[in-house]
Amino acid sequence: MDNAAISVEGLTKSFQDQEVLKGVDFKVQGGEIFALLGSNGSGKTTIVNILSTLMKQDGGVVGICGFDLQHQPDHVRQSISLTGQFAAIDGILTGRENLMMIAKLRGVSNPAQVTENLLAKFSLSDAASRRADKYSGGMKRRLDIAMSLIGSPAVIFLDEPTTGLDPEARMEVWDTIKELAEGGTTILLTTQYLEEAEQLADRIGILHGGKIIKTGTLNELREMFPPAKAEYIEKQPTLEEIFLAIVGKKEEM
Ligand SMILES: Nc1ncnc2c1ncn2[C@@H]1O[C@H](COP(=O)(O)OP(=O)(O)OP(=O)(O)O)[C@@H](O)[C@H]1O
């Protein structure tokens, strides 16, 4: 097992006769934001569910923070946290109470201090005494991410962190995610928004047909496609154009 924070080799998974993952390979280094980009139903959530020990793989080897997923799932669980498409918040509790509850459940040594620090870090101190079901979509998602940070996991999985949010709330969540990575947390996020991958990711993996068909930084992916020239204006291809070109090419092969 190498030093990568996340290392996935030959991951396979089928549901009945539907082969969803056909040998997925990728690595994420510590402190990196890696975006798993794929269309609806391509298997992004399946990968996150397997990596976060919620679902068993059929084959392949996964290492998280040096622990083998199949043989050391408890160690893996202690190193990670997952924020899914549906927030884990209890709406009748305040923001502060939600954080305190998780801090106590996870047995952190100073739950009140951890709670106040997280409220401040996520700009939720002013709203801390309000019921969480009265929060805006962006505030709820920020609270959800704050809750997932209790216990300082080394790796965070964010499954479609901004699905259903309006553009302003999406930008708030993006800022939060960028700050986390700057603090050294490794982040694997799934998204179907190309702009999200473009904004956040150090590297992007394109999941298509059950495999990661391309991995690279946005610039590396861009270099595969020469800039399109329109009259005298040079235009860089957008990630959307790159994605469609890669996925389209793959289907022709
Ligand atoms: N528990 C399950 N039982 C049967 N089929 C499943 C199960 N979980 C996922 N699938 C199927 O596996 C495929 C991949 O689903 P998955 O949710 O991983 O895709 P996704 O890329 O996350 O999609 P989305 O962007 O819509 O969330 C889909 O065809 C889905 O119907």
XYZ file of C-alpha atoms and ligand atoms in Angstrom:
284
model
C 0.000 0.000 0.000
C 1.489 3.418 -0.934
C 1.328 6.829 0.712
C -1.735 8.086 -1.145
C -4.606 9.151 1.134
C -6.972 7.190 -1.119
C -5.850 4.437 -3.437
C -8.350 2.471 -5.539
C -7.281 -0.386 -7.809
C -9.478 -2.588 -9.955
C -12.666 -1.800 -8.015
C -15.652 -3.780 -9.272
C -19.313 -3.864 -8.245
C -22.434 -5.322 -9.819
C -26.079 -5.142 -8.812
C -27.766 -8.340 -9.983
C -26.708 -8.518 -13.639
C -25.860 -4.800 -13.885
C -22.090 -4.283 -13.854
C -21.755 -0.744 -12.488
C -18.024 -0.595 -11.673
C -15.801 -2.531 -14.072
C -12.326 -1.907 -12.676
C -12.047 1.600 -11.269
C -8.529 2.926 -10.592
C -7.490 6.244 -9.090
C -5.364 7.777 -6.348
C -5.838 10.889 -4.248
C -2.870 12.429 -2.421
C -3.150 13.971 1.061
C -4.679 17.457 1.075
C -5.928 17.143 -2.480
C -9.446 17.844 -3.734
C -10.313 15.123 -6.229
C -13.563 15.385 -8.159
C -15.222 12.284 -9.472
C -17.194 13.491 -12.426
C -19.818 11.403 -14.166
C -23.314 11.458 -15.571
C -26.401 10.303 -13.663
C -26.147 6.635 -12.809
C -22.463 6.302 -13.736
C -21.640 4.885 -10.284
C -20.277 7.861 -8.320
C -22.395 7.235 -5.220
C -21.607 3.511 -5.429
C -17.871 4.349 -5.241
C -18.411 6.666 -2.256
C -20.604 4.091 -0.501
C -17.910 1.429 -0.931
C -15.038 3.707 0.130
C -16.944 4.807 3.230
C -17.620 1.150 4.225
C -21.388 1.396 3.698
C -21.351 -1.143 0.867
C -19.095 -4.099 0.029
C -17.089 -4.221 -3.166
C -17.057 -7.328 -5.376
C -13.370 -7.007 -6.238
C -10.371 -4.710 -6.166
C -8.136 -3.230 -3.497
C -8.857 0.030 -1.693
C -6.507 1.753 0.719
C -7.552 4.734 2.839
C -4.864 6.481 4.923
C -2.795 3.316 4.632
C -5.582 1.013 5.872
C -6.976 -1.775 3.747
C -10.717 -1.279 3.308
C -11.631 -4.957 3.280
C -9.449 -6.061 6.175
C -9.368 -2.925 8.369
C -12.806 -1.314 7.953
C -12.827 -0.018 11.554
C -9.569 1.870 11.004
C -10.947 3.242 7.749
C -14.110 4.414 9.525
C -12.021 6.296 12.067
C -10.150 8.126 9.298
C -13.122 9.290 7.225
C -16.369 11.126 7.256
C -19.179 11.243 4.720
C -21.599 13.992 3.805
C -24.248 12.693 1.483
C -26.844 14.244 -0.744
C -29.252 14.320 2.186
C -28.225 16.267 5.261
C -27.842 14.413 8.559
C -29.195 17.418 10.471
C -31.962 17.151 13.055
C -34.287 20.042 12.137
C -35.873 20.503 15.569
C -32.467 21.084 17.170
C -30.525 24.327 16.833
C -27.289 24.445 14.881
C -25.343 24.439 18.150
C -27.314 21.465 19.533
C -26.732 19.463 16.345
C -22.986 19.973 16.614
C -22.931 19.257 20.359
C -24.861 16.025 19.853
C -22.373 14.707 17.286
C -19.378 15.903 19.335
C -20.673 13.967 22.352
C -21.505 10.897 20.252
C -17.993 10.870 18.822
C -16.523 11.317 22.274
C -14.357 14.359 21.525
C -12.647 15.696 24.641
C -14.124 19.215 24.735
C -17.483 19.136 22.891
C -18.556 22.702 23.782
C -15.303 24.231 22.566
C -15.271 22.106 19.389
C -18.865 23.224 18.708
C -18.110 26.937 19.145
C -14.999 26.687 16.952
C -16.945 25.014 14.172
C -19.818 27.514 14.398
C -17.293 30.326 13.969
C -15.374 28.584 11.185
C -18.551 28.030 9.176
C -20.001 31.511 9.861
C -22.885 30.026 11.824
C -22.297 31.685 15.213
C -25.090 34.240 14.730
C -27.555 31.523 13.745
C -26.356 29.003 16.340
C -29.437 29.320 18.575
C -31.961 28.997 15.756
C -33.633 25.732 14.802
C -31.760 24.129 11.924
C -34.950 23.610 9.885
C -35.185 27.409 9.645
C -31.750 27.631 7.986
C -31.306 28.366 4.287
C -30.129 25.528 2.006
C -26.550 26.802 2.050
C -26.502 27.138 5.848
C -27.870 23.604 6.241
C -25.192 22.223 3.967
C -22.489 24.167 5.822
C -23.793 22.823 9.146
C -23.810 19.321 7.678
C -20.186 19.676 6.548
C -19.254 21.149 9.957
C -20.829 18.109 11.655
C -18.818 15.787 9.435
C -15.587 17.484 10.576
C -16.025 16.636 14.256
C -13.223 14.336 15.291
C -10.966 15.788 12.550
C -11.167 13.004 9.938
C -8.241 12.944 7.510
C -10.467 12.173 4.529
C -13.886 13.583 3.732
C -16.271 12.233 1.122
C -18.692 14.794 -0.218
C -21.354 13.173 -2.367
C -22.833 15.887 -4.594
C -22.330 18.590 -1.946
C -24.222 21.318 -3.761
C -27.042 19.436 -5.461
C -30.265 21.376 -4.988
C -28.588 24.611 -3.852
C -29.045 27.980 -5.542
C -25.938 29.633 -7.082
C -25.228 31.832 -4.046
C -25.459 28.943 -1.578
C -23.348 26.827 -3.912
C -20.570 29.421 -3.803
C -20.710 29.513 0.017
C -20.247 25.752 0.122
C -17.415 25.931 -2.429
C -15.572 28.411 -0.197
C -16.024 26.075 2.759
C -14.621 23.120 0.813
C -11.623 25.129 -0.408
C -10.826 26.159 3.173
C -10.963 22.572 4.350
C -8.452 21.458 1.750
C -6.182 24.387 2.615
C -6.185 23.018 6.178
C -4.829 19.685 4.884
C -8.022 17.595 4.719
C -8.199 15.231 1.743
C -11.478 15.608 -0.118
C -13.133 13.275 -2.569
C -16.198 14.885 -4.028
C -18.650 13.608 -6.560
C -20.451 15.955 -8.841
C -22.365 16.141 -12.030
C -21.748 19.871 -12.236
C -18.779 20.475 -14.485
C -18.417 23.988 -13.120
C -18.062 22.577 -9.610
C -15.176 20.333 -10.643
C -13.643 23.248 -12.536
C -13.882 25.542 -9.482
C -12.750 23.166 -6.775
C -10.758 20.222 -7.919
C -6.980 19.883 -7.939
C -7.562 16.821 -10.101
C -10.565 15.408 -11.888
C -11.409 11.795 -12.722
C -13.998 11.155 -15.393
C -16.129 8.085 -14.639
C -17.765 6.574 -17.673
C -18.806 3.064 -18.677
C -17.779 1.668 -15.279
C -14.197 2.966 -15.388
C -12.205 6.140 -14.834
C -11.431 6.945 -18.439
C -9.300 10.057 -17.808
C -7.634 11.661 -14.795
C -5.814 14.957 -14.680
C -5.776 18.571 -13.624
C -8.092 20.855 -15.522
C -5.072 22.135 -17.468
C -3.952 18.597 -18.318
C -7.426 17.773 -19.570
C -7.463 21.043 -21.519
C -4.129 20.278 -23.140
C -5.696 17.248 -24.771
C -7.761 19.669 -26.801
C -6.161 22.513 -28.751
C -7.810 25.884 -28.135
C -10.562 26.594 -30.627
C -9.860 29.739 -32.644
C -12.771 31.979 -33.493
C -11.629 34.848 -35.670
C -8.926 36.563 -33.574
C -10.125 35.431 -30.167
C -8.524 32.356 -28.635
C -11.025 30.401 -26.587
C -10.041 27.787 -23.988
C -12.343 24.768 -24.058
C -14.589 24.532 -20.985
C -14.594 21.404 -18.863
C -18.040 20.716 -20.312
C -16.602 20.623 -23.834
C -13.693 18.447 -22.665
C -16.027 16.063 -20.805
C -18.371 15.675 -23.747
C -15.457 15.184 -26.143
C -13.838 12.496 -23.946
C -17.083 10.685 -23.250
C -18.152 10.976 -26.892
C -14.793 9.653 -28.154
C -14.949 6.714 -25.773
C -18.303 5.668 -27.157
C -16.937 5.652 -30.711
C -14.100 3.261 -29.727
N -28.477 -0.743 -3.995
C -28.633 -0.828 -5.319
N -29.330 -1.827 -5.888
C -29.467 -1.922 -7.223
N -28.951 -1.046 -8.115
C -28.258 -0.010 -7.608
C -28.061 0.153 -6.198
N -27.306 1.272 -6.005
C -27.062 1.785 -7.228
N -27.620 1.019 -8.197
C -27.538 1.259 -9.645
O -26.181 1.461 -9.971
C -26.050 2.501 -10.946
C -25.120 3.576 -10.405
O -25.785 4.274 -9.361
P -25.089 5.446 -8.527
O -26.104 5.954 -7.562
O -23.794 4.967 -7.998
O -24.814 6.512 -9.681
P -24.412 8.045 -9.566
O -23.325 8.254 -10.569
O -24.103 8.389 -8.164
O -25.722 8.765 -10.043
P -26.389 10.182 -9.591
O -25.530 11.230 -10.218
O -27.733 10.094 -10.193
O -26.395 10.213 -8.092
C -27.451 2.985 -11.256
O -27.898 2.356 -12.420
C -28.258 2.530 -10.052
O -29.571 2.277 -10.406
